[in-house]
Short mmCIF file of C-alpha atoms in Angstrom, two decimals:
data_model
loop_
_atom_site.label_atom_id
_atom_site.label_comp_id
_atom_site.label_asym_id
_atom_site.label_seq_id
_atom_site.Cartn_x
_atom_site.Cartn_y
_atom_site.Cartn_z
CA MET A 1 32.48 -21.29 -68.69
CA ARG A 2 35.32 -18.75 -68.81
CA GLU A 3 37.29 -20.86 -71.27
CA LYS A 4 34.26 -21.15 -73.55
CA LEU A 5 33.73 -17.39 -73.51
CA GLU A 6 37.42 -16.76 -74.25
CA ARG A 7 37.28 -19.21 -77.11
CA GLU A 8 34.24 -17.47 -78.55
CA LEU A 9 35.94 -14.09 -78.25
CA LYS A 10 39.01 -15.40 -80.03
CA GLU A 11 36.83 -16.73 -82.78
CA GLU A 12 35.08 -13.38 -83.12
CA LEU A 13 38.48 -11.69 -83.18
CA GLN A 14 39.57 -13.90 -86.02
CA THR A 15 36.34 -13.05 -87.79
CA ILE A 16 36.96 -9.33 -87.39
CA GLU A 17 40.52 -9.68 -88.73
CA ALA A 18 39.16 -11.36 -91.80
CA GLU A 19 36.94 -8.34 -92.55
CA GLU A 20 39.47 -7.07 -95.08
CA GLU A 21 37.94 -9.36 -97.66
CA PRO A 22 34.34 -8.14 -97.93
CA ASP A 23 33.53 -10.41 -100.82
CA ASP A 24 34.30 -13.49 -98.86
CA GLU A 25 32.54 -12.23 -95.67
CA GLY A 26 29.52 -14.46 -96.06
CA ASP A 27 31.63 -17.54 -96.75
CA ARG A 28 33.84 -16.90 -93.71
CA LEU A 29 30.82 -16.35 -91.49
CA ILE A 30 29.23 -19.55 -92.77
CA ARG A 31 32.52 -21.40 -92.28
CA ARG A 32 32.91 -20.03 -88.72
CA GLN A 33 29.38 -20.99 -87.87
CA THR A 34 29.87 -24.40 -89.43
CA GLU A 35 33.00 -24.97 -87.32
CA ARG A 36 31.02 -23.97 -84.21
CA GLY A 37 28.01 -26.02 -85.28
CA GLU A 38 25.78 -22.95 -85.51
CA THR A 39 23.70 -21.35 -88.28
CA SER A 40 22.95 -17.65 -88.43
CA GLN A 41 22.63 -14.74 -90.79
CA THR A 42 25.58 -12.96 -92.34
CA GLY A 43 27.78 -11.03 -89.96
CA GLY A 44 30.66 -8.58 -90.12
CA GLU A 45 34.23 -8.77 -88.93
CA LEU A 46 34.89 -7.35 -85.43
CA GLN A 47 38.10 -6.31 -83.70
CA VAL A 48 37.84 -7.44 -80.04
CA LYS A 49 40.69 -7.59 -77.57
CA PRO A 50 40.83 -10.62 -75.26
CA VAL A 51 39.78 -9.88 -71.70
CA ASP A 52 40.88 -11.61 -68.50
CA TRP A 53 37.56 -11.61 -66.66
CA TYR A 54 38.89 -12.95 -63.42
CA ASP A 55 41.82 -10.49 -63.14
CA GLN A 56 39.73 -7.51 -64.20
CA TYR A 57 36.55 -8.11 -62.22
CA ALA A 58 37.75 -10.40 -59.42
CA TYR A 59 34.68 -12.50 -60.04
CA SER A 60 34.96 -15.83 -58.24
CA GLY A 61 31.64 -17.26 -59.31
CA ASP A 62 30.53 -18.71 -62.60
CA LEU A 63 30.62 -16.34 -65.56
CA ILE A 64 27.44 -15.06 -67.11
CA GLU A 65 26.21 -17.29 -69.87
CA GLU A 66 24.09 -16.19 -72.82
CA THR A 67 21.62 -18.38 -74.55
CA GLU A 68 22.15 -19.54 -78.08
CA GLU A 69 19.29 -17.37 -79.25
CA GLU A 70 20.74 -14.21 -77.68
CA ARG A 71 24.16 -14.93 -79.12
CA ASP A 72 22.82 -15.61 -82.62
CA THR A 73 20.71 -12.47 -82.44
CA PHE A 74 23.70 -10.34 -81.46
CA VAL A 75 25.95 -11.87 -84.12
CA ALA A 76 23.30 -11.34 -86.78
CA LYS A 77 22.77 -7.76 -85.66
CA LEU A 78 26.50 -7.17 -85.67
CA ALA A 79 26.89 -8.67 -89.16
CA SER A 80 24.11 -6.52 -90.54
CA ILE A 81 25.85 -3.30 -89.59
CA LYS A 82 28.13 -1.94 -92.28
CA ASP A 83 29.61 0.99 -90.42
CA GLN A 84 32.73 0.11 -88.54
CA ARG A 85 32.17 2.75 -85.87
CA GLU A 86 28.67 1.57 -85.22
CA LYS A 87 29.95 -1.96 -84.85
CA GLU A 88 32.56 -0.81 -82.36
CA LEU A 89 29.91 1.14 -80.50
CA LEU A 90 27.67 -1.93 -80.41
CA LEU A 91 30.57 -3.99 -79.09
CA GLU A 92 31.25 -1.35 -76.44
CA GLU A 93 27.60 -1.39 -75.46
CA LYS A 94 27.65 -5.16 -75.29
CA ARG A 95 30.84 -5.04 -73.25
CA ALA A 96 29.31 -2.44 -70.94
CA GLU A 97 26.18 -4.57 -70.58
CA LEU A 98 28.28 -7.59 -69.70
CA HIS A 99 30.29 -5.42 -67.31
CA MET A 100 27.12 -4.21 -65.60
CA GLN A 101 25.82 -7.76 -65.31
CA MET A 102 29.11 -8.87 -63.80
CA LEU A 103 29.10 -5.92 -61.40
CA ALA A 104 25.56 -6.78 -60.39
CA ALA A 105 26.60 -10.38 -59.85
CA LYS A 106 29.63 -9.21 -57.88
CA ARG A 107 27.43 -6.91 -55.79
CA GLN A 108 25.04 -9.77 -55.17
CA GLU A 109 27.94 -12.01 -54.17
CA LEU A 110 29.32 -9.29 -51.90
CA ASP A 111 25.92 -8.77 -50.29
CA GLU A 112 25.62 -12.48 -49.83
CA ARG A 113 29.04 -12.56 -48.19
CA LYS A 114 28.05 -9.72 -45.87
CA ARG A 115 24.83 -11.49 -45.01
CA LEU A 116 26.73 -14.71 -44.38
CA GLN A 117 29.26 -12.83 -42.24
CA ILE A 118 26.49 -11.17 -40.25
CA GLU A 119 24.71 -14.50 -39.87
CA GLY A 120 27.99 -16.15 -38.90
CA ALA A 121 28.69 -13.43 -36.31
CA ARG A 122 25.18 -13.84 -34.96
CA LEU A 123 25.59 -17.60 -34.78
CA GLN A 124 28.96 -17.11 -33.13
CA ARG A 125 27.43 -14.81 -30.52
CA GLU A 126 24.60 -17.26 -29.92
CA LEU A 127 27.11 -20.05 -29.58
CA GLN A 128 29.15 -17.96 -27.14
CA ASP A 129 26.00 -17.08 -25.20
CA ARG A 130 25.08 -20.74 -25.07
CA LYS A 131 28.56 -21.55 -23.84
CA ASP A 132 28.29 -18.84 -21.18
CA LYS A 133 24.83 -20.03 -20.20
CA GLN A 134 26.06 -23.59 -20.13
CA ALA A 135 28.96 -22.54 -17.92
CA ALA A 136 26.57 -20.65 -15.61
CA THR A 137 24.22 -23.63 -15.59
CA GLU A 138 27.07 -25.96 -14.77
CA GLU A 139 28.17 -23.63 -11.99
CA LYS A 140 24.64 -23.51 -10.58
CA LEU A 141 24.35 -27.28 -10.90
CA ALA A 142 27.64 -27.71 -9.06
CA LEU A 143 26.47 -25.32 -6.33
CA LEU A 144 23.14 -27.11 -6.08
CA THR A 145 24.87 -30.47 -5.91
CA GLU A 146 27.15 -29.18 -3.16
CA THR A 147 24.14 -27.79 -1.28
CA VAL A 148 22.31 -31.10 -1.55
CA LEU A 149 25.35 -32.98 -0.30
CA HIS A 150 25.77 -30.52 2.58
CA THR A 151 22.07 -30.83 3.46
CA LYS A 152 22.36 -34.59 3.36
CA GLN A 153 25.32 -34.47 5.70
CA GLU A 154 23.43 -32.17 8.07
CA LEU A 155 20.45 -34.54 8.04
CA GLU A 156 22.72 -37.44 8.85
CA ALA A 157 24.27 -35.45 11.70
CA MET A 158 20.79 -34.55 13.00
CA ASN A 159 19.75 -38.19 12.84
CA ARG A 160 22.83 -39.21 14.80
CA THR A 161 22.15 -36.47 17.37
CA LEU A 162 18.51 -37.58 17.65
CA GLN A 163 19.58 -41.17 18.19
CA LYS A 164 21.96 -40.03 20.92
CA VAL A 165 19.19 -37.98 22.55
CA GLU A 166 16.82 -40.95 22.44
CA THR A 167 19.50 -43.20 23.91
CA HIS A 168 20.23 -40.68 26.67
CA GLN A 169 16.48 -40.33 27.30
CA TYR A 170 16.13 -44.07 27.77
CA GLU A 171 19.15 -44.08 30.04
CA PHE A 172 17.78 -41.14 32.03
CA GLU A 173 14.38 -42.82 32.34
CA GLY A 174 16.06 -45.93 33.65
CA VAL A 175 18.16 -43.97 36.14
CA TRP A 176 15.15 -41.87 37.19
CA ASN A 177 12.93 -44.90 37.71
CA THR A 178 15.66 -46.54 39.73
CA PHE A 179 16.03 -43.37 41.80
CA LEU A 180 12.28 -43.16 42.40
CA GLN A 181 12.09 -46.79 43.44
CA LYS A 182 15.02 -46.42 45.79
CA SER A 183 13.66 -43.13 47.18
CA ALA A 184 10.21 -44.64 47.75
CA LYS A 185 11.79 -47.62 49.41
CA ASP A 186 13.93 -45.40 51.64
CA VAL A 187 10.91 -43.23 52.56
CA ASP A 188 8.85 -46.33 53.40
CA GLN A 189 11.64 -47.69 55.55
CA HIS A 190 12.04 -44.33 57.28
CA ILE A 191 8.29 -44.04 57.96
CA GLN A 192 8.12 -47.60 59.22
CA LEU A 193 11.11 -46.98 61.47
CA TYR A 194 9.59 -43.75 62.77
CA ILE A 195 6.24 -45.44 63.43
CA GLN A 196 8.00 -48.24 65.23
CA LYS A 197 9.97 -45.81 67.38
CA LEU A 198 6.80 -43.82 68.12
CA ASP A 199 4.95 -46.99 69.05
CA ASN A 200 7.75 -48.02 71.35
CA HIS A 201 7.82 -44.58 72.94
CA ILE A 202 4.04 -44.58 73.50
CA THR A 203 4.20 -48.09 74.93
CA GLN A 204 6.98 -47.12 77.28
CA THR A 205 5.39 -43.83 78.29
CA PHE A 206 1.73 -44.74 78.72
CA THR A 207 2.02 -47.65 81.09
CA PRO A 208 -1.13 -49.16 82.66
CA ALA A 209 -0.48 -47.20 85.87
CA VAL A 210 -0.30 -43.90 83.98
CA ILE A 211 -3.46 -44.70 82.03
CA GLU A 212 -5.29 -45.56 85.26
CA LYS A 213 -4.23 -42.25 86.80
CA ILE A 214 -5.46 -40.36 83.75
CA VAL A 215 -8.80 -42.14 83.87
CA ARG A 216 -9.19 -41.42 87.59
CA GLY A 217 -8.25 -37.78 87.11
CA SER A 218 -10.87 -37.27 84.40
CA GLY A 219 -13.68 -38.83 86.40
CA GLY A 220 -14.38 -35.81 88.75
CA GLY A 221 -17.24 -33.32 88.30
CA GLY A 222 -20.43 -32.06 89.89
CA GLY A 223 -21.55 -28.63 91.01
CA ASP A 224 -20.55 -26.64 94.03
CA GLY A 225 -23.95 -27.04 95.65
CA ASP A 226 -25.13 -23.50 95.11
CA GLY A 227 -27.52 -24.42 92.33
CA ASP A 228 -25.68 -22.21 89.83
CA GLU A 229 -26.18 -23.70 86.43
CA ASP A 230 -23.28 -21.78 84.96
CA GLY A 231 -20.87 -23.36 87.35
CA GLY A 232 -22.12 -26.82 86.38
CA VAL A 233 -21.60 -26.02 82.75
CA TYR A 234 -17.99 -24.99 83.24
CA LYS A 235 -17.27 -28.02 85.43
CA LYS A 236 -18.68 -30.40 82.90
CA GLY A 237 -16.64 -28.79 80.13
CA LYS A 238 -13.49 -28.79 82.23
CA GLY A 239 -13.24 -32.54 82.55
CA MET A 240 -13.42 -33.49 78.87
CA LEU A 241 -10.42 -35.13 77.18
CA ARG A 242 -9.39 -35.38 73.57
CA GLU A 243 -8.26 -38.51 71.85
CA ASP A 244 -4.56 -38.64 71.01
CA LYS A 245 -4.92 -39.71 67.38
CA ASP A 246 -7.96 -37.58 66.56
CA THR A 247 -7.00 -34.25 64.99
CA ASP A 248 -10.55 -32.78 65.13
CA ALA A 249 -11.64 -31.46 68.55
CA ARG A 250 -14.80 -33.03 69.98
CA LYS A 251 -17.82 -30.96 70.86
CA ILE A 252 -18.14 -30.22 74.57
CA ARG A 253 -21.42 -31.35 76.08
CA VAL A 254 -23.04 -28.31 77.69
CA LYS A 255 -26.56 -27.45 78.75
CA VAL A 256 -28.70 -25.49 76.31
CA PRO A 257 -28.83 -21.81 77.46
CA TRP A 258 -32.05 -20.64 79.02
CA THR A 259 -34.33 -18.16 77.31
CA TYR A 260 -33.93 -14.49 78.20
CA THR A 261 -37.18 -12.53 78.47
CA GLY A 262 -35.78 -9.15 79.52
CA LYS A 263 -37.49 -9.16 82.94
CA ARG A 264 -35.95 -7.21 85.80
CA GLU A 265 -35.19 -10.26 87.91
CA GLU A 266 -33.19 -11.89 85.03
CA SER A 267 -29.57 -10.97 84.45
CA VAL A 268 -28.53 -10.25 80.87
CA LEU A 269 -24.92 -10.86 81.82
CA HIS A 270 -25.72 -14.40 82.96
CA TRP A 271 -27.55 -15.06 79.70
CA ILE A 272 -24.58 -13.78 77.63
CA ALA A 273 -22.17 -15.99 79.58
CA ALA A 274 -24.39 -19.06 79.08
CA VAL A 275 -24.68 -18.42 75.32
CA GLU A 276 -20.92 -17.89 74.96
CA SER A 277 -20.24 -21.17 76.72
CA TYR A 278 -22.73 -23.01 74.55
CA VAL A 279 -21.48 -21.71 71.18
CA TYR A 280 -17.88 -22.46 72.19
CA GLY A 281 -18.69 -25.93 73.47
CA GLN A 282 -20.65 -26.86 70.35
CA ARG A 283 -17.96 -25.42 68.01
CA ILE A 284 -20.55 -23.30 66.22
CA PRO A 285 -19.04 -21.22 63.39
CA TYR A 286 -18.76 -17.47 63.88
CA TRP A 287 -21.21 -16.69 61.08
CA ASP A 288 -23.94 -18.84 62.74
CA ARG A 289 -23.56 -17.76 66.39
CA VAL A 290 -25.94 -14.78 66.19
CA LEU A 291 -28.45 -17.02 64.43
CA MET A 292 -28.19 -19.54 67.28
CA ALA A 293 -28.48 -16.89 70.02
CA THR A 294 -31.61 -15.28 68.56
CA PRO A 295 -34.04 -18.14 69.46
CA CYS A 296 -32.85 -17.88 73.11
CA ILE A 297 -34.60 -14.53 73.57
CA VAL A 298 -38.29 -13.62 73.63
CA GLY A 299 -40.40 -10.56 74.22
CA ASP A 300 -38.66 -7.21 74.22
CA PRO A 301 -35.18 -8.68 73.51
CA MET A 302 -36.58 -10.40 70.40
CA SER A 303 -38.15 -7.12 69.23
CA PHE A 304 -34.83 -5.38 69.81
CA ALA A 305 -33.01 -8.06 67.80
CA ILE A 306 -35.47 -7.57 64.92
CA SER A 307 -34.88 -3.80 65.02
CA LEU A 308 -31.10 -4.42 64.81
CA GLN A 309 -31.71 -6.64 61.78
CA LYS A 310 -33.72 -3.90 60.05
CA GLU A 311 -31.07 -1.27 60.82
CA ALA A 312 -28.50 -3.51 59.10
CA ASN A 313 -30.78 -3.74 55.99
CA CYS A 314 -30.94 -7.53 56.22
CA GLN A 315 -33.93 -9.43 54.95
CA THR A 316 -33.42 -12.59 57.05
CA LYS A 317 -31.80 -13.55 60.32
CA ILE A 318 -29.35 -15.74 58.39
CA GLU A 319 -28.09 -12.72 56.42
CA TYR A 320 -27.85 -10.65 59.63
CA SER A 321 -25.95 -13.43 61.38
CA GLN A 322 -23.44 -13.79 58.52
CA GLN A 323 -22.45 -10.11 58.61
CA THR A 324 -22.63 -9.45 62.40
CA ARG A 325 -20.22 -10.66 65.05
CA ILE A 326 -21.60 -12.29 68.18
CA GLU A 327 -19.60 -9.81 70.32
CA ASP A 328 -21.30 -6.83 68.66
CA PHE A 329 -24.71 -8.44 69.15
CA PHE A 330 -24.04 -9.11 72.84
CA LYS A 331 -22.80 -5.52 73.31
CA ALA A 332 -25.99 -4.05 71.82
CA VAL A 333 -28.24 -6.31 73.95
CA ARG A 334 -26.29 -5.58 77.11
CA GLU A 335 -26.44 -1.79 76.59
CA ARG A 336 -30.18 -2.05 76.02
CA PHE A 337 -31.23 -4.38 78.88
CA GLU A 338 -28.48 -4.11 81.52
CA ASP A 339 -29.69 -2.78 84.88
CA LYS A 340 -27.99 0.56 85.47
CA ASN A 341 -28.72 0.44 89.20
CA LEU A 342 -26.91 -2.88 89.60
CA ALA A 343 -24.12 -2.62 92.13
CA ARG A 344 -20.66 -2.87 90.56
CA ARG A 345 -17.33 -3.74 92.13
CA THR A 346 -15.16 -0.68 92.51
#
């Protein structure tokens, strides 16, 4: 493109130099156009200096091209002007126009370069950011991989420890079961040996002669002949024996106490002694002894017992018996019915 423009400028320069012959101007213009293969109107001779576009404008792109129509129009306009100064002015205007177009193209190219530089810098930053992110991602991935491997190793260690614990548990269960079996066997042997020794001791100690003496000694009894019932009760209770292997004491067989009516000829002390012997011999619980002694009184003593029950705010004899001791009941009855004129030992 630049070579073509330079060639055209040289041709125009030659045309301007040939302006000295005005008569032959039309023929030269026709000849120049014929050599270029163009047809146009008559034109004048111009004096144009060659220009090095690249050195002057530092334009690296393609030069600006004009269409055939624009060029023919300009040449025709230039040829129609007769004044040399006007032609030079037109050429200067054309040169200035071309200069402005080239400057605009240069500005556009410069702006494009700046845009490309900015875009390249942005892409470079994005690439660097991606590299940094990739490095950080790789570092995190390496850390995660290391953590997974460490966790896997810990799980394997825990599995080994669990297997050891299970093995030790089985071993301990075996040892413990063996110990229990041996201990139970030793205890059984010890008990059997102790029972055997005890049996031998009893056999050696309680011979038939000793047993016969014991039986003869427990066969006594009877009253003292004075008709005292209390004495008979104590004698009967005195001769009772307990079985050797029975842990619970047997009830002593005693006579049921007589009923106390509160008459002057009856002794309240004798009645209390008879009731005490009976409740002890029958192993009556403490909370039922007052309840048992109440039916053994009638008349005034019964009325007195009922008054004691009311003073204690008890609704039934069972409730009164459960919260009153037999000793307190006997004390109240004795203070109420004991003969004050009875001779006492001093």
